[in-house]
MMTF fields as JSON, N, C-alpha, C and O atoms, coordinates in Angstrom:
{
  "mmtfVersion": "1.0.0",
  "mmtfProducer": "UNKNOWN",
  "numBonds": 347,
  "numAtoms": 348,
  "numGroups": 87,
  "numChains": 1,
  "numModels": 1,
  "chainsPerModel": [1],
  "groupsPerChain": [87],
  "chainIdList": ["A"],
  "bondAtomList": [4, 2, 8, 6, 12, 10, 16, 14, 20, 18, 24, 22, 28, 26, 32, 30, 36, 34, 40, 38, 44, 42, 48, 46, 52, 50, 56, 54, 60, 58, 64, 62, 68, 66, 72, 70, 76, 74, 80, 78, 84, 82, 88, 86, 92, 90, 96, 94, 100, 98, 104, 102, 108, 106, 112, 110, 116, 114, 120, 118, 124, 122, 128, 126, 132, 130, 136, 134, 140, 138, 144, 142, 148, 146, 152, 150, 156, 154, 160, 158, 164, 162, 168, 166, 172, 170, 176, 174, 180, 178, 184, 182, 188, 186, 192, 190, 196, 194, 200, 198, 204, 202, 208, 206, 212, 210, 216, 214, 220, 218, 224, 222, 228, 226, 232, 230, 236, 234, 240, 238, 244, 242, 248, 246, 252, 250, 256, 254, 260, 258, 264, 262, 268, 266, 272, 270, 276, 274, 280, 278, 284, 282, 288, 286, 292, 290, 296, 294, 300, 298, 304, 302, 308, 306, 312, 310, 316, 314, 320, 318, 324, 322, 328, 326, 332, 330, 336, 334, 340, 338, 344, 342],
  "bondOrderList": [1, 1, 1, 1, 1, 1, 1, 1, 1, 1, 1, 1, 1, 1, 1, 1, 1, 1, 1, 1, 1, 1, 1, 1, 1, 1, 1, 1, 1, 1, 1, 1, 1, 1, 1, 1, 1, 1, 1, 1, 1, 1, 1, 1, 1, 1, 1, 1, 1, 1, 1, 1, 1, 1, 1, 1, 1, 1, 1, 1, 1, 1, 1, 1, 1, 1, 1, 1, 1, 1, 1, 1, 1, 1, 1, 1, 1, 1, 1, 1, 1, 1, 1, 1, 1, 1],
  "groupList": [{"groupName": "UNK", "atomNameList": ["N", "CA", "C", "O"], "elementList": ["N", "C", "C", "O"], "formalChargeList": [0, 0, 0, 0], "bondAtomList": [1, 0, 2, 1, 3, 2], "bondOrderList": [1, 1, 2], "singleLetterCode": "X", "chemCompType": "L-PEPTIDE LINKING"}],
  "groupTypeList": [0, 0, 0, 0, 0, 0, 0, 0, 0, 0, 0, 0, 0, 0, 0, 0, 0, 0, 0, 0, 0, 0, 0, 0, 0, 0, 0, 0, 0, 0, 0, 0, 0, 0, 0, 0, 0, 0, 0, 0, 0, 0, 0, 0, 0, 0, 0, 0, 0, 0, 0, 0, 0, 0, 0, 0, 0, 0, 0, 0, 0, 0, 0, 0, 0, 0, 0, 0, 0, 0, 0, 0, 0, 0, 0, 0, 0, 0, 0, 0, 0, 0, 0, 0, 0, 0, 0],
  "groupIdList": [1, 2, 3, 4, 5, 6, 7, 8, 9, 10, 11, 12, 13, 14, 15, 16, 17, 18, 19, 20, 21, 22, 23, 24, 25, 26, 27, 28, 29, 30, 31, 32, 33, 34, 35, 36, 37, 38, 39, 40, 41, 42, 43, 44, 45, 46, 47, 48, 49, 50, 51, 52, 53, 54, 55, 56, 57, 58, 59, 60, 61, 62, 63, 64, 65, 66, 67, 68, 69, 70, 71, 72, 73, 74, 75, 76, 77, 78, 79, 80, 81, 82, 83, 84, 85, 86, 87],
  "secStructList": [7, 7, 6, 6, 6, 2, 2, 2, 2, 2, 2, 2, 2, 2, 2, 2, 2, 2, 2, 2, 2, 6, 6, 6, 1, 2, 2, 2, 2, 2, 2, 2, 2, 2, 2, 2, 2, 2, 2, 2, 2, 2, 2, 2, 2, 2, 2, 2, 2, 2, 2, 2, 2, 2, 2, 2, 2, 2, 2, 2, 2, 2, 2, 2, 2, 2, 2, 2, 7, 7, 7, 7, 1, 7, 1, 6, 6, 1, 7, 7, 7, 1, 1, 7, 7, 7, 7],
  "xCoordList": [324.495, 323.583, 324.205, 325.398, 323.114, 323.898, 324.226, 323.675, 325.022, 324.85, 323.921, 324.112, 322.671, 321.334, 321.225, 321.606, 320.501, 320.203, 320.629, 320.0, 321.366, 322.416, 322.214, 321.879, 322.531, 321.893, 320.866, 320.835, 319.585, 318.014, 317.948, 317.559, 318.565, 318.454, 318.999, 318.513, 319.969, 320.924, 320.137, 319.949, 319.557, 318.719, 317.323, 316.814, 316.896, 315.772, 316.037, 315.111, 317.172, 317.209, 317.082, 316.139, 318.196, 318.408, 317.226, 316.89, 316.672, 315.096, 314.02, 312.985, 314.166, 313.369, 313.839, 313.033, 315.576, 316.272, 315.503, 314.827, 315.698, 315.523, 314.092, 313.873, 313.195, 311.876, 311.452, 310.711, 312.007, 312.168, 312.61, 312.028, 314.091, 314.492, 313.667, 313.646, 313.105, 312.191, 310.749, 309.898, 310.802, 308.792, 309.373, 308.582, 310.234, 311.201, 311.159, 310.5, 311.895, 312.522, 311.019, 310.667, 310.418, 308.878, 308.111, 307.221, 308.322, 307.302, 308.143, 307.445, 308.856, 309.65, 308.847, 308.122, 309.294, 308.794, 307.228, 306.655, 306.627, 305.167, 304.89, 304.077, 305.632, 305.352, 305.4, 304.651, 306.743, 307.325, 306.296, 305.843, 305.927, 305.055, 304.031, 303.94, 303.173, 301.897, 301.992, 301.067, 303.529, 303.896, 304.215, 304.411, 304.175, 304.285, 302.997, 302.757, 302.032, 300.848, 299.936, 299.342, 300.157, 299.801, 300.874, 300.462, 302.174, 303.088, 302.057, 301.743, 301.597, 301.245, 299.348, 298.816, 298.881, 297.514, 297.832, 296.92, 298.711, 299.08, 299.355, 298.888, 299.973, 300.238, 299.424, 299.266, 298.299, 296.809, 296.148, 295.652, 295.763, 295.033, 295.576, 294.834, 296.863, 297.301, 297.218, 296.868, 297.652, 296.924, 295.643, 295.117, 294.909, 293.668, 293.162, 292.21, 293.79, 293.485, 294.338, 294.237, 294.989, 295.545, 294.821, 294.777, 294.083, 293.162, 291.761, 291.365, 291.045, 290.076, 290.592, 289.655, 291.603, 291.757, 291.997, 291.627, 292.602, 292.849, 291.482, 291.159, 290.652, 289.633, 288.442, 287.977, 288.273, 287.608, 288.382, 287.798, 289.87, 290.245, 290.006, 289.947, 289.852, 288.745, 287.467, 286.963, 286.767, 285.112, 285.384, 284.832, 286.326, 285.715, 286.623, 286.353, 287.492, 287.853, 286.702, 286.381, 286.032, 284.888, 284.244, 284.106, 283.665, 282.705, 282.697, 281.638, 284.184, 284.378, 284.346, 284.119, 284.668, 284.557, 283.508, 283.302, 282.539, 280.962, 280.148, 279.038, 280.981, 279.805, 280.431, 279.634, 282.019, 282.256, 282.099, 282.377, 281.574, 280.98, 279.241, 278.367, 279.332, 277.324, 277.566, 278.466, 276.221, 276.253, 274.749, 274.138, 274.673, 272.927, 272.838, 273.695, 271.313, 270.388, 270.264, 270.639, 269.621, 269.812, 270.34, 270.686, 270.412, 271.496, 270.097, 270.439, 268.897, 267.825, 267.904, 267.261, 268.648, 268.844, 270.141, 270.366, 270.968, 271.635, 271.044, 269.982, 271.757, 271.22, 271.587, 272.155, 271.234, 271.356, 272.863, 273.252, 273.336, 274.745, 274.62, 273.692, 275.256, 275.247, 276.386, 277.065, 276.423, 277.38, 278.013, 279.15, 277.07, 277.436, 277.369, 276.305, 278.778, 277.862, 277.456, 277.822, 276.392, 275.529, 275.707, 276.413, 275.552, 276.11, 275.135, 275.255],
  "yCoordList": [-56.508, -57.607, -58.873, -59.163, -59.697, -60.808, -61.822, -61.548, -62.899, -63.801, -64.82, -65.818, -64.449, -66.118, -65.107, -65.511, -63.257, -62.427, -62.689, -63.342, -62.348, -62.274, -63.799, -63.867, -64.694, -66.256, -66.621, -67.438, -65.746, -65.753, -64.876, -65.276, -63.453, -62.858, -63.174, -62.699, -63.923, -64.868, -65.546, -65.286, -66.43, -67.544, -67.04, -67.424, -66.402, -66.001, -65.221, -64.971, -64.788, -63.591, -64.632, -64.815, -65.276, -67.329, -68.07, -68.67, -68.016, -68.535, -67.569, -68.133, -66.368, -65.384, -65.425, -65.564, -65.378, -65.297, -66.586, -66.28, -67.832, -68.429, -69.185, -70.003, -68.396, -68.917, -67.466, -67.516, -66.664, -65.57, -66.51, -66.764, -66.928, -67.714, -69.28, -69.768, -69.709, -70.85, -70.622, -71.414, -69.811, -69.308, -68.206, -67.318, -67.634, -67.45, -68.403, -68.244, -69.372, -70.712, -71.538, -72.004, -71.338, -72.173, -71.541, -72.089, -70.293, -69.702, -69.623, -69.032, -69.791, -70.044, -71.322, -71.436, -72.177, -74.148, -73.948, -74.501, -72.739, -72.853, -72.175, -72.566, -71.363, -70.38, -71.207, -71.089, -72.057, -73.011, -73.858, -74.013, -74.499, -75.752, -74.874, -75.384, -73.827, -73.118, -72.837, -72.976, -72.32, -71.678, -73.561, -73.918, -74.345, -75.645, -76.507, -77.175, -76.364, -76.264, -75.73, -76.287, -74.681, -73.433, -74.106, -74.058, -74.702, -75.28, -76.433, -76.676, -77.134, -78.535, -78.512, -79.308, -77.507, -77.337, -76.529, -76.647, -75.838, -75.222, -76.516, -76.532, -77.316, -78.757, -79.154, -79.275, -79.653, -80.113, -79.949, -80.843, -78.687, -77.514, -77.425, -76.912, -77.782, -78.568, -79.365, -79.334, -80.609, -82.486, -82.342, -83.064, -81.429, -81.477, -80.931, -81.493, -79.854, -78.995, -79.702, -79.129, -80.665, -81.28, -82.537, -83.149, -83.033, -84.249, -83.766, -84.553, -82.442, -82.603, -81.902, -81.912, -81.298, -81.173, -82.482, -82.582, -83.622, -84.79, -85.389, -86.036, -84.886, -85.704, -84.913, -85.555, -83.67, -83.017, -83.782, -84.268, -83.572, -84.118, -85.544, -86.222, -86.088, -87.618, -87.904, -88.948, -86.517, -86.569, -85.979, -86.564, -84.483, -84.546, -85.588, -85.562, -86.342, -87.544, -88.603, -89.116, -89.057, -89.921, -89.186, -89.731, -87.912, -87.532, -87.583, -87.875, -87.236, -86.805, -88.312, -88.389, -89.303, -91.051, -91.622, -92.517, -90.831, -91.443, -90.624, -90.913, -89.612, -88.94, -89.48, -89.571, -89.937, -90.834, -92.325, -92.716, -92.932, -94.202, -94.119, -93.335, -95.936, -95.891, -97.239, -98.065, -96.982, -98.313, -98.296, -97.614, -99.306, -100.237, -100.632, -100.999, -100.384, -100.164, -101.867, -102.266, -102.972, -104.419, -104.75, -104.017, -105.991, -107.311, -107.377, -107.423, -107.377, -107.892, -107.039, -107.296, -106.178, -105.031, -105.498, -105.068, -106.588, -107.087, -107.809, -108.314, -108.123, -109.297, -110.396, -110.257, -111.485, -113.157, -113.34, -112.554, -114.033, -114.247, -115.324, -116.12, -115.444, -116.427, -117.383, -117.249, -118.44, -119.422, -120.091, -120.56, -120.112, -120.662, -122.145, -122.668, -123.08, -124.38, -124.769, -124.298, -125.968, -126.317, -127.036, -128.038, -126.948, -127.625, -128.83, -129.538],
  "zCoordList": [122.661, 122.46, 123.028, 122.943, 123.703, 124.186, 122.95, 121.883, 122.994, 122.379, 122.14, 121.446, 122.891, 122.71, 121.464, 120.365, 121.661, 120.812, 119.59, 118.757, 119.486, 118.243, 117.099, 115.916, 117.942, 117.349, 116.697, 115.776, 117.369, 117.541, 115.861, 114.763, 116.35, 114.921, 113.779, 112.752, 113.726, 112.885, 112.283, 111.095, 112.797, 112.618, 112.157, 111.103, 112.771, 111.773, 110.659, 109.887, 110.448, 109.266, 108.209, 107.439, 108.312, 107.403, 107.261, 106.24, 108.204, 107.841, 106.971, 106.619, 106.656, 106.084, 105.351, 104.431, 104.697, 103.732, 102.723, 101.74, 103.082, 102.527, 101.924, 101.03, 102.986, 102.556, 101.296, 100.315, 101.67, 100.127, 98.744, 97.69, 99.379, 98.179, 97.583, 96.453, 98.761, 98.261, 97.528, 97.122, 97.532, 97.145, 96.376, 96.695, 95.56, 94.638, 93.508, 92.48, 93.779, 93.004, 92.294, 91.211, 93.798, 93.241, 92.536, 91.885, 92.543, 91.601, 90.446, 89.622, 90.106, 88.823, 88.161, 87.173, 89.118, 88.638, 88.123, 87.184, 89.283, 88.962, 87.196, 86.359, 87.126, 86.21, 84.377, 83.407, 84.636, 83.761, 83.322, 82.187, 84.62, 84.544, 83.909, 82.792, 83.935, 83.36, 81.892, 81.093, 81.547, 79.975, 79.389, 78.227, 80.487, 79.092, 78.885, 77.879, 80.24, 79.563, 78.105, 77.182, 78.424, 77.047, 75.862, 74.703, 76.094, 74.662, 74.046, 72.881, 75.496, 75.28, 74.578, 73.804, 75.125, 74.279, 73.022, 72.205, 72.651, 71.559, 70.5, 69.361, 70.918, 70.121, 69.853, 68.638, 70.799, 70.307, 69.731, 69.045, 69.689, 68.572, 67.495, 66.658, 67.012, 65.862, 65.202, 64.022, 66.103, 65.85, 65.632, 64.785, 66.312, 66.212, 64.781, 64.24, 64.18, 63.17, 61.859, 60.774, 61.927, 60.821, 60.672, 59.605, 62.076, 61.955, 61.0, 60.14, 61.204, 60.695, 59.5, 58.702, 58.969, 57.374, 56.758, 55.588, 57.368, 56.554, 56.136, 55.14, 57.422, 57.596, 56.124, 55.183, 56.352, 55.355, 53.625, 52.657, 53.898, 51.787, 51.869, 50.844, 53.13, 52.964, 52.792, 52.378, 53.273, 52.371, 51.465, 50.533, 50.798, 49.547, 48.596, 47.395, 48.96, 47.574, 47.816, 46.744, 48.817, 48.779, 47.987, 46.892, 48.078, 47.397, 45.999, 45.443, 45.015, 44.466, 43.308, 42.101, 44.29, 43.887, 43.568, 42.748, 44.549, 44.921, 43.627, 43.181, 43.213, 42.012, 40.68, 39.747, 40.381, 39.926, 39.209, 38.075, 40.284, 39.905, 39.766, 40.133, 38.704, 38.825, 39.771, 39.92, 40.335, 41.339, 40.422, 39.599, 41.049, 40.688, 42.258, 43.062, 42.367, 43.444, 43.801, 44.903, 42.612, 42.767, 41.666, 40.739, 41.773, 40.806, 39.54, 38.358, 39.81, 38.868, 37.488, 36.47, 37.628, 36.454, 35.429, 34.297, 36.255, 34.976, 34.257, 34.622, 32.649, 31.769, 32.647, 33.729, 32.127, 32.667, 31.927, 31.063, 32.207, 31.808, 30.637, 30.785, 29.718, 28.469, 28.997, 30.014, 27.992, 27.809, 28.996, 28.969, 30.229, 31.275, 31.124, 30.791, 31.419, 31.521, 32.601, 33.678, 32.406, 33.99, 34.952, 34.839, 35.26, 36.769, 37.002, 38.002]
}
């Protein structure tokens, strides 16, 4: 084999070698980056699922407040107040 040969195959073997090893490496980064997606919506679906339980023991203690108390509908249903002096 001459020597340009020999160079030529050199050089491309190194160039195949390494685009193996680059698209290798990247599909690693890719793979990573995908499984921390899935970490990062796994988190959400959490926040999310602890937001609406807080949110539910906040309607039922409203509720539980609201059957609790008497309200009056208007003011005309109290007595008149005594012993006010006048103005």
């Amino acid at each position: 084999m001459s020597r340009a040969s020999k160079l030529t195959l050199a050089g491309t073997s190194l160039f195949a070698v390494g685009t193996v090893i680059m698209v290798h490496f990247q599909q690693k980064m890719e793979k990573e980056a995908m499984h921390q997606g899935v970490v990062r919506d796994m988190e959400q679906q959490r926040i999310k699922k602890e937001r609406q339980l807080d949110f539910d023991m906040q309607k039922a203690l409203e509720e539980e407040y609201k059957r609790g108390q008497t309200v009056r509908e208007t003011t005309e249903e109290l007595p008149p107040a005594k012993n006010l002096p006048d103005r």
